[in-house]
Amino acid sequence: MRLEGKKVIQIVSKDFEDLELWYPVLRLREEGAEVHIAGEKANETYIGKYGVPIVSEYSFEEINPEEYDAILVPGGWSPDLLRRFDSVLNMVRTLNEQNKPIGQICHAGWVLISAKILEGKTVTSTPGIKDDMMNAGATWVDEPVVVDGNIVSSRRPPDLPDYMREFIKVLES
């Protein structure tokens, strides 16, 4: 179990991209990581864009990011909601300040933009938010996965194997 002893936050809100949330959770758990699901409310059922549910174990407010080794931000439409929570932005900023892995895929870059952590970083995302990423000071490239320090970014569901391979490498180190 490559990631035994590692703790990861998976944040969630409604209308997440089902595969972009569930695939990383399952891959990390397969590798032995403890993945906690955090939403606006604990024990709340959130439904993905394609109808797949997930139940939060914790509220954003209950999470102490200093107790975690990494965070994952899903894509879909949920990042537009997630970035409105100061507690989510504080989680992302805290982990970034500690140089801990931050995974973002598709529209998840919106959360990193709102956390103001992309200045000078090279990233990827869905092309739909390319301009947003660049306006936040990032260099945007069209690649399946980009690793820039502690930030691991990816474009869309077909890139999930590449995304998780690189995220796991960063989390291992």
PDB file of C-alpha atoms in Angstrom:
ATOM      1  CA  MET A   1       0.000   0.000   0.000  1.00  0.00           C
ATOM      2  CA  ARG A   2       1.953   2.935  -1.360  1.00  0.00           C
ATOM      3  CA  LEU A   3      -0.091   5.639   0.400  1.00  0.00           C
ATOM      4  CA  GLU A   4      -0.770   4.027   3.759  1.00  0.00           C
ATOM      5  CA  GLY A   5      -0.849   6.710   6.454  1.00  0.00           C
ATOM      6  CA  LYS A   6      -1.701   9.523   4.019  1.00  0.00           C
ATOM      7  CA  LYS A   7      -4.868  11.577   4.594  1.00  0.00           C
ATOM      8  CA  VAL A   8      -6.577  13.361   1.705  1.00  0.00           C
ATOM      9  CA  ILE A   9      -9.514  15.778   1.622  1.00  0.00           C
ATOM     10  CA  GLN A  10     -11.954  15.378  -1.273  1.00  0.00           C
ATOM     11  CA  ILE A  11     -14.202  18.427  -1.329  1.00  0.00           C
ATOM     12  CA  VAL A  12     -17.658  18.193  -2.880  1.00  0.00           C
ATOM     13  CA  SER A  13     -20.703  20.217  -3.811  1.00  0.00           C
ATOM     14  CA  LYS A  14     -23.660  19.463  -6.056  1.00  0.00           C
ATOM     15  CA  ASP A  15     -23.178  18.921  -9.780  1.00  0.00           C
ATOM     16  CA  PHE A  16     -19.620  17.556  -9.519  1.00  0.00           C
ATOM     17  CA  GLU A  17     -18.326  15.602 -12.517  1.00  0.00           C
ATOM     18  CA  ASP A  18     -18.978  12.050 -11.361  1.00  0.00           C
ATOM     19  CA  LEU A  19     -15.830  10.393 -12.723  1.00  0.00           C
ATOM     20  CA  GLU A  20     -13.577  13.303 -11.730  1.00  0.00           C
ATOM     21  CA  LEU A  21     -14.617  12.853  -8.109  1.00  0.00           C
ATOM     22  CA  TRP A  22     -15.051   9.099  -7.773  1.00  0.00           C
ATOM     23  CA  TYR A  23     -12.079   7.861  -9.803  1.00  0.00           C
ATOM     24  CA  PRO A  24      -9.500   9.741  -7.661  1.00  0.00           C
ATOM     25  CA  VAL A  25     -11.216   8.700  -4.416  1.00  0.00           C
ATOM     26  CA  LEU A  26     -11.191   5.035  -5.405  1.00  0.00           C
ATOM     27  CA  ARG A  27      -7.609   5.092  -6.757  1.00  0.00           C
ATOM     28  CA  LEU A  28      -6.263   6.706  -3.588  1.00  0.00           C
ATOM     29  CA  ARG A  29      -8.147   4.275  -1.374  1.00  0.00           C
ATOM     30  CA  GLU A  30      -6.766   1.385  -3.461  1.00  0.00           C
ATOM     31  CA  GLU A  31      -3.290   2.674  -2.638  1.00  0.00           C
ATOM     32  CA  GLY A  32      -4.082   2.797   1.095  1.00  0.00           C
ATOM     33  CA  ALA A  33      -4.816   6.510   1.553  1.00  0.00           C
ATOM     34  CA  GLU A  34      -7.548   7.636   3.919  1.00  0.00           C
ATOM     35  CA  VAL A  35      -9.834   9.918   1.886  1.00  0.00           C
ATOM     36  CA  HIS A  36     -12.356  12.099   3.712  1.00  0.00           C
ATOM     37  CA  ILE A  37     -15.311  13.590   1.849  1.00  0.00           C
ATOM     38  CA  ALA A  38     -16.105  17.161   2.935  1.00  0.00           C
ATOM     39  CA  GLY A  39     -19.106  19.216   1.861  1.00  0.00           C
ATOM     40  CA  GLU A  40     -20.954  22.280   3.064  1.00  0.00           C
ATOM     41  CA  LYS A  41     -22.735  20.012   5.567  1.00  0.00           C
ATOM     42  CA  ALA A  42     -21.712  16.693   7.113  1.00  0.00           C
ATOM     43  CA  ASN A  43     -23.779  13.619   6.251  1.00  0.00           C
ATOM     44  CA  GLU A  44     -25.275  15.359   3.228  1.00  0.00           C
ATOM     45  CA  THR A  45     -25.906  13.560  -0.066  1.00  0.00           C
ATOM     46  CA  TYR A  46     -24.506  15.395  -3.091  1.00  0.00           C
ATOM     47  CA  ILE A  47     -25.469  14.324  -6.603  1.00  0.00           C
ATOM     48  CA  GLY A  48     -23.083  14.445  -9.552  1.00  0.00           C
ATOM     49  CA  LYS A  49     -23.937  15.767 -13.011  1.00  0.00           C
ATOM     50  CA  TYR A  50     -24.799  12.251 -14.165  1.00  0.00           C
ATOM     51  CA  GLY A  51     -26.706  11.204 -11.049  1.00  0.00           C
ATOM     52  CA  VAL A  52     -24.037   9.412  -9.017  1.00  0.00           C
ATOM     53  CA  PRO A  53     -24.349  10.329  -5.320  1.00  0.00           C
ATOM     54  CA  ILE A  54     -21.745  10.767  -2.612  1.00  0.00           C
ATOM     55  CA  VAL A  55     -22.298  11.431   1.089  1.00  0.00           C
ATOM     56  CA  SER A  56     -20.076  13.898   2.895  1.00  0.00           C
ATOM     57  CA  GLU A  57     -18.490  12.708   6.114  1.00  0.00           C
ATOM     58  CA  TYR A  58     -17.507  16.166   7.316  1.00  0.00           C
ATOM     59  CA  SER A  59     -18.501  19.777   6.805  1.00  0.00           C
ATOM     60  CA  PHE A  60     -15.910  22.186   5.445  1.00  0.00           C
ATOM     61  CA  GLU A  61     -15.831  23.869   8.860  1.00  0.00           C
ATOM     62  CA  GLU A  62     -14.894  20.594  10.598  1.00  0.00           C
ATOM     63  CA  ILE A  63     -11.783  20.075   8.482  1.00  0.00           C
ATOM     64  CA  ASN A  64      -8.415  21.148   9.859  1.00  0.00           C
ATOM     65  CA  PRO A  65      -6.268  21.212   6.701  1.00  0.00           C
ATOM     66  CA  GLU A  66      -3.081  20.955   8.748  1.00  0.00           C
ATOM     67  CA  GLU A  67      -4.056  17.373   9.593  1.00  0.00           C
ATOM     68  CA  TYR A  68      -4.081  16.378   5.900  1.00  0.00           C
ATOM     69  CA  ASP A  69      -1.464  15.503   3.321  1.00  0.00           C
ATOM     70  CA  ALA A  70      -3.363  16.635   0.194  1.00  0.00           C
ATOM     71  CA  ILE A  71      -6.625  17.956  -1.245  1.00  0.00           C
ATOM     72  CA  LEU A  72      -8.607  17.086  -4.369  1.00  0.00           C
ATOM     73  CA  VAL A  73     -10.947  19.494  -6.132  1.00  0.00           C
ATOM     74  CA  PRO A  74     -13.401  17.860  -8.549  1.00  0.00           C
ATOM     75  CA  GLY A  75     -14.584  19.286 -11.812  1.00  0.00           C
ATOM     76  CA  GLY A  76     -18.074  19.684 -13.156  1.00  0.00           C
ATOM     77  CA  TRP A  77     -20.109  22.683 -12.061  1.00  0.00           C
ATOM     78  CA  SER A  78     -19.331  22.246  -8.352  1.00  0.00           C
ATOM     79  CA  PRO A  79     -16.120  24.356  -8.426  1.00  0.00           C
ATOM     80  CA  ASP A  80     -18.250  27.430  -9.111  1.00  0.00           C
ATOM     81  CA  LEU A  81     -20.061  26.707  -5.835  1.00  0.00           C
ATOM     82  CA  LEU A  82     -17.015  25.505  -3.874  1.00  0.00           C
ATOM     83  CA  ARG A  83     -15.049  28.700  -4.474  1.00  0.00           C
ATOM     84  CA  ARG A  84     -17.717  30.694  -2.629  1.00  0.00           C
ATOM     85  CA  PHE A  85     -16.783  29.142   0.727  1.00  0.00           C
ATOM     86  CA  ASP A  86     -14.019  30.890   2.665  1.00  0.00           C
ATOM     87  CA  SER A  87     -13.337  27.607   4.480  1.00  0.00           C
ATOM     88  CA  VAL A  88     -12.619  25.874   1.141  1.00  0.00           C
ATOM     89  CA  LEU A  89     -10.328  28.673  -0.012  1.00  0.00           C
ATOM     90  CA  ASN A  90      -8.538  28.579   3.351  1.00  0.00           C
ATOM     91  CA  MET A  91      -8.035  24.797   3.025  1.00  0.00           C
ATOM     92  CA  VAL A  92      -6.495  25.245  -0.418  1.00  0.00           C
ATOM     93  CA  ARG A  93      -4.294  28.146   0.697  1.00  0.00           C
ATOM     94  CA  THR A  94      -3.106  26.318   3.830  1.00  0.00           C
ATOM     95  CA  LEU A  95      -2.132  23.194   1.898  1.00  0.00           C
ATOM     96  CA  ASN A  96      -0.448  25.317  -0.753  1.00  0.00           C
ATOM     97  CA  GLU A  97       1.561  27.227   1.885  1.00  0.00           C
ATOM     98  CA  GLN A  98       2.685  23.860   3.286  1.00  0.00           C
ATOM     99  CA  ASN A  99       3.633  22.695  -0.232  1.00  0.00           C
ATOM    100  CA  LYS A 100       1.221  19.757   0.014  1.00  0.00           C
ATOM    101  CA  PRO A 101      -0.374  18.273  -3.118  1.00  0.00           C
ATOM    102  CA  ILE A 102      -3.412  20.000  -4.593  1.00  0.00           C
ATOM    103  CA  GLY A 103      -5.201  18.083  -7.331  1.00  0.00           C
ATOM    104  CA  GLN A 104      -7.510  19.884  -9.721  1.00  0.00           C
ATOM    105  CA  ILE A 105      -9.240  18.690 -12.861  1.00  0.00           C
ATOM    106  CA  CYS A 106     -11.454  20.291 -15.491  1.00  0.00           C
ATOM    107  CA  HIS A 107     -13.297  23.316 -13.990  1.00  0.00           C
ATOM    108  CA  ALA A 108     -11.652  22.797 -10.569  1.00  0.00           C
ATOM    109  CA  GLY A 109      -9.162  25.505 -11.490  1.00  0.00           C
ATOM    110  CA  TRP A 110     -11.834  28.033 -10.533  1.00  0.00           C
ATOM    111  CA  VAL A 111     -11.250  27.152  -6.873  1.00  0.00           C
ATOM    112  CA  LEU A 112      -7.484  27.655  -7.190  1.00  0.00           C
ATOM    113  CA  ILE A 113      -8.099  30.950  -9.000  1.00  0.00           C
ATOM    114  CA  SER A 114     -10.308  32.187  -6.160  1.00  0.00           C
ATOM    115  CA  ALA A 115      -7.711  31.014  -3.626  1.00  0.00           C
ATOM    116  CA  LYS A 116      -5.190  33.172  -5.525  1.00  0.00           C
ATOM    117  CA  ILE A 117      -2.487  30.491  -5.739  1.00  0.00           C
ATOM    118  CA  LEU A 118      -1.894  30.245  -9.508  1.00  0.00           C
ATOM    119  CA  GLU A 119       0.405  33.224 -10.101  1.00  0.00           C
ATOM    120  CA  GLY A 120       3.496  31.945 -11.945  1.00  0.00           C
ATOM    121  CA  LYS A 121       2.275  28.328 -12.106  1.00  0.00           C
ATOM    122  CA  THR A 122       1.963  26.166 -15.223  1.00  0.00           C
ATOM    123  CA  VAL A 123      -1.352  24.325 -15.320  1.00  0.00           C
ATOM    124  CA  THR A 124      -3.963  22.718 -17.506  1.00  0.00           C
ATOM    125  CA  SER A 125      -7.747  22.495 -17.291  1.00  0.00           C
ATOM    126  CA  THR A 126     -10.736  22.204 -19.522  1.00  0.00           C
ATOM    127  CA  PRO A 127     -10.165  24.664 -22.375  1.00  0.00           C
ATOM    128  CA  GLY A 128     -13.352  26.411 -21.249  1.00  0.00           C
ATOM    129  CA  ILE A 129     -11.520  28.092 -18.350  1.00  0.00           C
ATOM    130  CA  LYS A 130      -8.175  28.588 -20.104  1.00  0.00           C
ATOM    131  CA  ASP A 131      -8.596  32.398 -20.127  1.00  0.00           C
ATOM    132  CA  ASP A 132      -9.595  32.408 -16.446  1.00  0.00           C
ATOM    133  CA  MET A 133      -6.448  30.451 -15.551  1.00  0.00           C
ATOM    134  CA  MET A 134      -4.242  32.786 -17.600  1.00  0.00           C
ATOM    135  CA  ASN A 135      -5.915  35.888 -16.139  1.00  0.00           C
ATOM    136  CA  ALA A 136      -5.025  34.507 -12.690  1.00  0.00           C
ATOM    137  CA  GLY A 137      -1.346  34.592 -13.675  1.00  0.00           C
ATOM    138  CA  ALA A 138      -0.859  30.978 -14.717  1.00  0.00           C
ATOM    139  CA  THR A 139       0.686  29.624 -17.891  1.00  0.00           C
ATOM    140  CA  TRP A 140      -1.890  27.309 -19.464  1.00  0.00           C
ATOM    141  CA  VAL A 141      -0.915  24.307 -21.580  1.00  0.00           C
ATOM    142  CA  ASP A 142      -3.037  21.717 -23.367  1.00  0.00           C
ATOM    143  CA  GLU A 143      -1.646  18.504 -21.844  1.00  0.00           C
ATOM    144  CA  PRO A 144      -3.361  15.536 -20.127  1.00  0.00           C
ATOM    145  CA  VAL A 145      -1.667  16.346 -16.826  1.00  0.00           C
ATOM    146  CA  VAL A 146       0.686  19.062 -15.607  1.00  0.00           C
ATOM    147  CA  VAL A 147       2.714  18.975 -12.396  1.00  0.00           C
ATOM    148  CA  ASP A 148       4.091  22.286 -11.150  1.00  0.00           C
ATOM    149  CA  GLY A 149       5.478  21.816  -7.676  1.00  0.00           C
ATOM    150  CA  ASN A 150       2.613  20.735  -5.445  1.00  0.00           C
ATOM    151  CA  ILE A 151      -0.144  21.485  -7.976  1.00  0.00           C
ATOM    152  CA  VAL A 152      -1.284  18.616 -10.185  1.00  0.00           C
ATOM    153  CA  SER A 153      -3.770  19.648 -12.866  1.00  0.00           C
ATOM    154  CA  SER A 154      -5.649  17.777 -15.550  1.00  0.00           C
ATOM    155  CA  ARG A 155      -8.164  18.475 -18.314  1.00  0.00           C
ATOM    156  CA  ARG A 156     -11.058  16.003 -18.404  1.00  0.00           C
ATOM    157  CA  PRO A 157     -12.215  12.420 -17.637  1.00  0.00           C
ATOM    158  CA  PRO A 158     -10.186  10.658 -20.374  1.00  0.00           C
ATOM    159  CA  ASP A 159      -7.056  12.066 -18.668  1.00  0.00           C
ATOM    160  CA  LEU A 160      -7.876  10.545 -15.261  1.00  0.00           C
ATOM    161  CA  PRO A 161      -5.310   7.691 -15.449  1.00  0.00           C
ATOM    162  CA  ASP A 162      -2.495  10.179 -16.188  1.00  0.00           C
ATOM    163  CA  TYR A 163      -3.813  12.595 -13.547  1.00  0.00           C
ATOM    164  CA  MET A 164      -3.903  10.015 -10.766  1.00  0.00           C
ATOM    165  CA  ARG A 165      -0.564   8.470 -11.715  1.00  0.00           C
ATOM    166  CA  GLU A 166       1.111  11.863 -11.281  1.00  0.00           C
ATOM    167  CA  PHE A 167      -0.921  12.888  -8.238  1.00  0.00           C
ATOM    168  CA  ILE A 168       0.063   9.658  -6.465  1.00  0.00           C
ATOM    169  CA  LYS A 169       3.744  10.275  -7.293  1.00  0.00           C
ATOM    170  CA  VAL A 170       3.576  13.775  -5.809  1.00  0.00           C
ATOM    171  CA  LEU A 171       1.723  12.516  -2.720  1.00  0.00           C
ATOM    172  CA  GLU A 172       4.284   9.739  -2.219  1.00  0.00           C
ATOM    173  CA  SER A 173       7.264  12.089  -2.183  1.00  0.00           C
TER     174      SER A 173
END
